[in-house]
mmCIF file of C-alpha atoms in Angstrom:
data_model
loop_
_atom_site.group_PDB
_atom_site.id
_atom_site.type_symbol
_atom_site.label_atom_id
_atom_site.label_comp_id
_atom_site.label_asym_id
_atom_site.label_seq_id
_atom_site.Cartn_x
_atom_site.Cartn_y
_atom_site.Cartn_z
ATOM 1 C CA MET K 1 -13.837 -120.388 -46.314
ATOM 2 C CA SER K 2 -10.155 -119.997 -45.502
ATOM 3 C CA ARG K 3 -7.655 -122.692 -46.448
ATOM 4 C CA PHE K 4 -5.740 -121.953 -43.240
ATOM 5 C CA GLU K 5 -6.513 -122.838 -39.651
ATOM 6 C CA GLU K 6 -8.321 -120.256 -37.575
ATOM 7 C CA GLY K 7 -5.770 -118.006 -35.904
ATOM 8 C CA ALA K 8 -2.985 -118.943 -38.335
ATOM 9 C CA SER K 9 -0.112 -116.525 -38.771
ATOM 10 C CA ALA K 10 2.517 -116.057 -41.464
ATOM 11 C CA LEU K 11 5.903 -114.364 -41.622
ATOM 12 C CA VAL K 12 6.679 -112.821 -45.019
ATOM 13 C CA THR K 13 10.043 -111.348 -45.996
ATOM 14 C CA GLY K 14 10.522 -108.907 -48.866
ATOM 15 C CA ALA K 15 6.958 -107.765 -48.282
ATOM 16 C CA ALA K 16 7.291 -104.251 -49.701
ATOM 17 C CA GLY K 17 7.985 -105.365 -53.285
ATOM 18 C CA GLY K 18 5.467 -106.250 -55.949
ATOM 19 C CA ILE K 19 5.236 -109.976 -55.257
ATOM 20 C CA GLY K 20 5.491 -109.499 -51.478
ATOM 21 C CA ARG K 21 2.656 -106.989 -51.546
ATOM 22 C CA ALA K 22 0.499 -109.369 -53.583
ATOM 23 C CA ILE K 23 1.232 -112.207 -51.141
ATOM 24 C CA ALA K 24 0.180 -110.021 -48.219
ATOM 25 C CA ARG K 25 -3.090 -109.089 -49.905
ATOM 26 C CA ARG K 26 -3.908 -112.734 -50.629
ATOM 27 C CA LEU K 27 -3.088 -113.786 -47.063
ATOM 28 C CA ALA K 28 -5.404 -111.051 -45.791
ATOM 29 C CA ALA K 29 -8.197 -112.519 -47.932
ATOM 30 C CA GLU K 30 -7.556 -115.863 -46.200
ATOM 31 C CA ASN K 31 -7.812 -114.244 -42.727
ATOM 32 C CA VAL K 32 -4.173 -115.081 -41.981
ATOM 33 C CA ALA K 33 -2.488 -112.747 -39.510
ATOM 34 C CA MET K 34 0.922 -111.694 -40.742
ATOM 35 C CA THR K 35 4.247 -110.282 -39.748
ATOM 36 C CA LEU K 36 5.801 -108.430 -42.678
ATOM 37 C CA THR K 37 9.406 -107.377 -43.077
ATOM 38 C CA ASP K 38 11.491 -105.558 -45.665
ATOM 39 C CA VAL K 39 14.486 -103.218 -45.859
ATOM 40 C CA ASP K 40 12.130 -100.512 -47.233
ATOM 41 C CA PRO K 41 10.247 -99.001 -44.250
ATOM 42 C CA ALA K 42 8.043 -96.707 -46.344
ATOM 43 C CA GLY K 43 7.041 -99.467 -48.729
ATOM 44 C CA LEU K 44 6.387 -101.787 -45.821
ATOM 45 C CA ALA K 45 4.120 -99.229 -44.159
ATOM 46 C CA ALA K 46 2.159 -98.821 -47.395
ATOM 47 C CA VAL K 47 1.590 -102.582 -47.660
ATOM 48 C CA ALA K 48 0.513 -102.734 -44.008
ATOM 49 C CA THR K 49 -2.038 -99.994 -44.666
ATOM 50 C CA GLU K 50 -3.464 -101.961 -47.610
ATOM 51 C CA VAL K 51 -3.680 -105.116 -45.521
ATOM 52 C CA ALA K 52 -5.399 -103.277 -42.666
ATOM 53 C CA GLU K 53 -7.906 -101.770 -45.102
ATOM 54 C CA LEU K 54 -8.709 -105.316 -46.225
ATOM 55 C CA GLY K 55 -9.404 -106.229 -42.600
ATOM 56 C CA GLY K 56 -6.180 -108.168 -42.107
ATOM 57 C CA LYS K 57 -4.203 -108.408 -38.900
ATOM 58 C CA VAL K 58 -0.667 -107.196 -39.567
ATOM 59 C CA VAL K 59 2.492 -106.072 -37.800
ATOM 60 C CA THR K 60 5.627 -104.837 -39.515
ATOM 61 C CA GLU K 61 9.328 -104.998 -38.696
ATOM 62 C CA PRO K 62 11.642 -103.154 -41.097
ATOM 63 C CA GLY K 63 15.081 -104.724 -41.195
ATOM 64 C CA ASP K 64 17.692 -106.831 -42.927
ATOM 65 C CA VAL K 65 17.166 -110.605 -42.971
ATOM 66 C CA THR K 66 20.896 -111.168 -43.422
ATOM 67 C CA ASP K 67 21.357 -110.034 -39.806
ATOM 68 C CA ALA K 68 21.110 -112.890 -37.273
ATOM 69 C CA GLY K 69 19.800 -110.650 -34.509
ATOM 70 C CA PHE K 70 17.058 -109.335 -36.753
ATOM 71 C CA ARG K 71 15.999 -112.836 -37.785
ATOM 72 C CA LYS K 72 15.603 -113.750 -34.123
ATOM 73 C CA GLN K 73 13.687 -110.529 -33.528
ATOM 74 C CA ILE K 74 11.143 -110.983 -36.305
ATOM 75 C CA VAL K 75 10.369 -114.586 -35.400
ATOM 76 C CA ALA K 76 9.903 -113.567 -31.754
ATOM 77 C CA ARG K 77 7.673 -110.687 -32.838
ATOM 78 C CA ALA K 78 5.501 -112.947 -35.003
ATOM 79 C CA VAL K 79 4.985 -115.484 -32.228
ATOM 80 C CA GLY K 80 4.623 -112.820 -29.559
ATOM 81 C CA GLU K 81 1.936 -110.938 -31.487
ATOM 82 C CA PHE K 82 -0.123 -113.870 -32.716
ATOM 83 C CA GLY K 83 0.787 -116.755 -30.407
ATOM 84 C CA ARG K 84 1.889 -119.088 -33.187
ATOM 85 C CA LEU K 85 3.630 -119.323 -36.542
ATOM 86 C CA ASP K 86 2.120 -121.456 -39.290
ATOM 87 C CA THR K 87 3.828 -120.262 -42.451
ATOM 88 C CA LEU K 88 7.206 -118.818 -43.355
ATOM 89 C CA ILE K 89 7.435 -117.229 -46.798
ATOM 90 C CA ASN K 90 11.030 -116.489 -47.777
ATOM 91 C CA ASN K 91 10.265 -113.931 -50.469
ATOM 92 C CA ALA K 92 13.150 -111.460 -50.074
ATOM 93 C CA GLY K 93 15.677 -111.494 -52.894
ATOM 94 C CA ILE K 94 17.784 -109.389 -55.207
ATOM 95 C CA MET K 95 18.839 -109.694 -58.850
ATOM 96 C CA VAL K 96 22.322 -108.576 -59.856
ATOM 97 C CA GLY K 97 23.952 -109.408 -63.170
ATOM 98 C CA GLY K 98 27.615 -109.641 -64.033
ATOM 99 C CA THR K 99 29.919 -111.349 -66.484
ATOM 100 C CA PRO K 100 32.276 -114.048 -65.200
ATOM 101 C CA GLU K 101 35.083 -111.501 -65.465
ATOM 102 C CA SER K 102 33.299 -108.722 -63.563
ATOM 103 C CA ILE K 103 31.729 -110.451 -60.547
ATOM 104 C CA THR K 104 33.575 -109.644 -57.345
ATOM 105 C CA GLU K 105 33.763 -111.698 -54.164
ATOM 106 C CA ASP K 106 31.859 -108.993 -52.301
ATOM 107 C CA SER K 107 29.015 -108.906 -54.840
ATOM 108 C CA TRP K 108 28.886 -112.718 -54.869
ATOM 109 C CA ASP K 109 28.658 -112.865 -51.081
ATOM 110 C CA HIS K 110 26.032 -110.116 -51.053
ATOM 111 C CA ILE K 111 23.622 -111.865 -53.410
ATOM 112 C CA TYR K 112 24.145 -115.242 -51.743
ATOM 113 C CA GLY K 113 23.625 -113.678 -48.325
ATOM 114 C CA ILE K 114 20.172 -112.409 -49.253
ATOM 115 C CA ASN K 115 18.977 -115.032 -51.725
ATOM 116 C CA ALA K 116 20.285 -118.274 -50.188
ATOM 117 C CA ARG K 117 21.889 -117.865 -46.765
ATOM 118 C CA ALA K 118 19.205 -115.779 -45.064
ATOM 119 C CA PRO K 119 16.311 -118.101 -46.019
ATOM 120 C CA PHE K 120 18.045 -121.112 -44.469
ATOM 121 C CA PHE K 121 18.894 -119.399 -41.207
ATOM 122 C CA LEU K 122 15.424 -117.879 -40.956
ATOM 123 C CA VAL K 123 14.011 -121.397 -41.315
ATOM 124 C CA GLN K 124 16.361 -122.483 -38.550
ATOM 125 C CA GLU K 125 15.102 -119.680 -36.290
ATOM 126 C CA ALA K 126 11.434 -120.353 -37.023
ATOM 127 C CA LEU K 127 11.616 -124.135 -37.020
ATOM 128 C CA PRO K 128 10.508 -124.915 -33.433
ATOM 129 C CA HIS K 129 7.326 -122.914 -33.987
ATOM 130 C CA LEU K 130 6.637 -124.412 -37.420
ATOM 131 C CA ILE K 131 7.066 -127.919 -36.017
ATOM 132 C CA GLU K 132 4.584 -127.078 -33.286
ATOM 133 C CA THR K 133 1.917 -126.029 -35.800
ATOM 134 C CA LYS K 134 2.937 -128.579 -38.473
ATOM 135 C CA GLY K 135 3.269 -125.592 -40.705
ATOM 136 C CA SER K 136 4.620 -124.793 -44.135
ATOM 137 C CA ILE K 137 7.552 -123.019 -45.726
ATOM 138 C CA VAL K 138 7.456 -121.452 -49.177
ATOM 139 C CA ASN K 139 10.742 -120.284 -50.636
ATOM 140 C CA GLN K 140 11.084 -117.923 -53.574
ATOM 141 C CA SER K 141 13.536 -118.968 -56.263
ATOM 142 C CA SER K 142 13.313 -118.159 -59.983
ATOM 143 C CA VAL K 143 12.951 -119.992 -63.262
ATOM 144 C CA LEU K 144 16.636 -119.071 -63.481
ATOM 145 C CA GLY K 145 17.203 -121.429 -60.590
ATOM 146 C CA LEU K 146 16.268 -124.147 -63.096
ATOM 147 C CA LEU K 147 17.810 -122.667 -66.269
ATOM 148 C CA GLY K 148 20.869 -120.655 -67.229
ATOM 149 C CA MET K 149 21.257 -117.045 -68.353
ATOM 150 C CA PRO K 150 24.203 -115.052 -69.692
ATOM 151 C CA SER K 151 25.794 -112.650 -67.202
ATOM 152 C CA GLY K 152 23.916 -114.358 -64.379
ATOM 153 C CA ALA K 153 26.409 -116.651 -62.635
ATOM 154 C CA SER K 154 25.869 -115.236 -59.149
ATOM 155 C CA TYR K 155 22.088 -114.802 -59.455
ATOM 156 C CA VAL K 156 21.384 -118.089 -61.221
ATOM 157 C CA SER K 157 23.521 -120.129 -58.833
ATOM 158 C CA SER K 158 22.023 -118.431 -55.767
ATOM 159 C CA LYS K 159 18.514 -119.246 -56.965
ATOM 160 C CA ALA K 160 19.518 -122.823 -57.830
ATOM 161 C CA ALA K 161 20.781 -123.049 -54.241
ATOM 162 C CA VAL K 162 17.281 -122.133 -53.027
ATOM 163 C CA VAL K 163 15.806 -125.001 -55.036
ATOM 164 C CA GLY K 164 18.358 -127.439 -53.597
ATOM 165 C CA LEU K 165 17.764 -126.071 -50.116
ATOM 166 C CA THR K 166 14.037 -126.673 -50.537
ATOM 167 C CA TRP K 167 14.571 -130.291 -51.555
ATOM 168 C CA ALA K 168 16.888 -130.933 -48.612
ATOM 169 C CA LEU K 169 14.622 -129.240 -46.067
ATOM 170 C CA ALA K 170 11.574 -131.084 -47.405
ATOM 171 C CA ALA K 171 13.350 -134.374 -46.685
ATOM 172 C CA ASP K 172 14.499 -133.232 -43.234
ATOM 173 C CA LEU K 173 11.192 -131.770 -42.113
ATOM 174 C CA ALA K 174 8.625 -134.222 -43.511
ATOM 175 C CA PRO K 175 8.874 -136.401 -40.375
ATOM 176 C CA HIS K 176 7.895 -133.312 -38.357
ATOM 177 C CA GLY K 177 4.855 -132.588 -40.535
ATOM 178 C CA VAL K 178 6.349 -129.403 -42.008
ATOM 179 C CA ARG K 179 6.005 -128.983 -45.775
ATOM 180 C CA VAL K 180 8.620 -127.077 -47.815
ATOM 181 C CA ASN K 181 8.076 -125.948 -51.403
ATOM 182 C CA VAL K 182 9.618 -123.393 -53.754
ATOM 183 C CA VAL K 183 8.146 -121.119 -56.416
ATOM 184 C CA CYS K 184 10.174 -120.304 -59.539
ATOM 185 C CA PRO K 185 8.785 -117.171 -61.191
ATOM 186 C CA GLY K 186 9.621 -116.197 -64.745
ATOM 187 C CA THR K 187 9.617 -112.614 -65.973
ATOM 188 C CA ILE K 188 7.173 -110.814 -63.704
ATOM 189 C CA ASP K 189 6.153 -107.177 -64.115
ATOM 190 C CA THR K 190 7.979 -105.796 -61.095
ATOM 191 C CA SER K 191 11.014 -103.535 -60.782
ATOM 192 C CA MET K 192 13.437 -106.488 -60.539
ATOM 193 C CA PRO K 193 13.777 -107.472 -64.232
ATOM 194 C CA TRP K 194 14.141 -103.833 -65.253
ATOM 195 C CA THR K 195 17.008 -103.376 -62.811
ATOM 196 C CA TYR K 196 18.813 -106.183 -64.606
ATOM 197 C CA VAL K 197 17.836 -104.921 -68.066
ATOM 198 C CA ASN K 198 19.100 -101.424 -67.358
ATOM 199 C CA ALA K 199 22.378 -102.808 -66.045
ATOM 200 C CA ALA K 200 22.819 -105.123 -69.048
ATOM 201 C CA LEU K 201 21.500 -102.955 -71.901
ATOM 202 C CA GLY K 202 21.429 -99.416 -70.528
ATOM 203 C CA SER K 203 18.390 -97.261 -69.793
ATOM 204 C CA GLY K 204 15.912 -96.312 -72.517
ATOM 205 C CA ARG K 205 15.716 -99.778 -74.096
ATOM 206 C CA GLU K 206 12.749 -101.083 -72.095
ATOM 207 C CA GLU K 207 10.497 -101.793 -75.100
ATOM 208 C CA GLU K 208 13.225 -103.732 -76.884
ATOM 209 C CA ALA K 209 13.977 -105.658 -73.695
ATOM 210 C CA GLU K 210 10.325 -106.469 -73.017
ATOM 211 C CA ALA K 211 9.954 -107.907 -76.519
ATOM 212 C CA LEU K 212 12.948 -110.156 -75.913
ATOM 213 C CA LEU K 213 11.668 -111.220 -72.496
ATOM 214 C CA VAL K 214 8.185 -112.032 -73.790
ATOM 215 C CA ALA K 215 9.478 -113.912 -76.838
ATOM 216 C CA ARG K 216 11.036 -116.665 -74.726
ATOM 217 C CA GLN K 217 7.704 -117.511 -73.053
ATOM 218 C CA LEU K 218 4.854 -119.616 -74.431
ATOM 219 C CA ILE K 219 2.365 -117.160 -72.926
ATOM 220 C CA LYS K 220 3.382 -113.987 -74.734
ATOM 221 C CA ARG K 221 3.206 -111.450 -71.935
ATOM 222 C CA LEU K 222 4.836 -110.653 -68.623
ATOM 223 C CA GLY K 223 3.447 -112.307 -65.519
ATOM 224 C CA THR K 224 1.810 -110.311 -62.739
ATOM 225 C CA PRO K 225 2.781 -110.314 -59.059
ATOM 226 C CA ASP K 226 -0.679 -111.616 -58.174
ATOM 227 C CA GLU K 227 -0.213 -114.661 -60.414
ATOM 228 C CA VAL K 228 2.893 -115.590 -58.442
ATOM 229 C CA ALA K 229 1.256 -114.778 -55.107
ATOM 230 C CA ALA K 230 -1.646 -117.104 -55.942
ATOM 231 C CA VAL K 231 0.756 -120.037 -56.224
ATOM 232 C CA VAL K 232 2.716 -119.047 -53.105
ATOM 233 C CA VAL K 233 -0.422 -118.894 -50.972
ATOM 234 C CA PHE K 234 -1.746 -122.128 -52.480
ATOM 235 C CA LEU K 235 1.484 -123.930 -51.504
ATOM 236 C CA ALA K 236 1.308 -122.483 -48.011
ATOM 237 C CA SER K 237 -2.306 -123.589 -47.575
ATOM 238 C CA SER K 238 -4.086 -126.835 -46.795
ATOM 239 C CA ASP K 239 -4.984 -127.158 -50.498
ATOM 240 C CA ALA K 240 -1.362 -128.240 -51.038
ATOM 241 C CA SER K 241 -1.337 -130.696 -48.121
ATOM 242 C CA PHE K 242 0.154 -133.495 -50.281
ATOM 243 C CA MET K 243 2.914 -131.318 -51.731
ATOM 244 C CA THR K 244 6.406 -131.002 -50.361
ATOM 245 C CA GLY K 245 9.752 -130.649 -52.118
ATOM 246 C CA ALA K 246 8.040 -129.227 -55.206
ATOM 247 C CA ALA K 247 9.738 -126.605 -57.393
ATOM 248 C CA VAL K 248 6.853 -124.903 -59.186
ATOM 249 C CA PRO K 249 7.587 -122.707 -62.236
ATOM 250 C CA VAL K 250 5.271 -119.727 -62.686
ATOM 251 C CA ASP K 251 6.969 -118.639 -65.858
ATOM 252 C CA GLY K 252 4.519 -118.422 -68.748
ATOM 253 C CA GLY K 253 5.961 -121.630 -70.171
ATOM 254 C CA TRP K 254 9.551 -120.366 -70.383
ATOM 255 C CA SER K 255 11.001 -123.529 -68.847
ATOM 256 C CA ALA K 256 8.978 -125.670 -71.276
ATOM 257 C CA SER K 257 9.977 -123.793 -74.418
#
């Protein structure tokens, strides 16, 4: 039995990555139709094929969520294809490190544009449809939106902004019946942490880096994309009907250690 209304549809950004792909697979298992977007057309097509093989209804729109015209386009496509929009999952994000001395204004604006600015304005675009369905929004932050990290001023602050945005939107949208929550993953076995590791330590030091990453967690392993996706889809579903404004760590106990 699905935890979503019959005919429900979701819009998922960053759908070609590891967590986005896992979210799409879990939504397919719930019989949720979905509109998927990402800047990676080939990866997006591969995810769509997986979803279709699982029997899911899916359309894809490759593009950049920092572009206002594209945000309007993907919301219109979602509603046009499926007649409604029940869930917005702001999953797209990037991780870029840099010391306080090395971060440039352009790099700061770039990471904020993707991680914090685009989610808000996509909510704004989708809001009339989400109010109509009394839907849900799930934002993707990071445990580093709750904690600090060396060489992470731009990333950490952008992800903290997503947490604050979630709290503010939850307060604004509760009277309309729209729930807003945020997931804060820890170190998940996707390409993202290794991009940061290679930039900070240099290539060829993956084993050393993994040991350091695992050591800071109570559960002594990396998380999987599916473990994050399970929480995202739970928050989007009717099982979380009494949850809004929640920032949920999925971090192996990192934030508790």
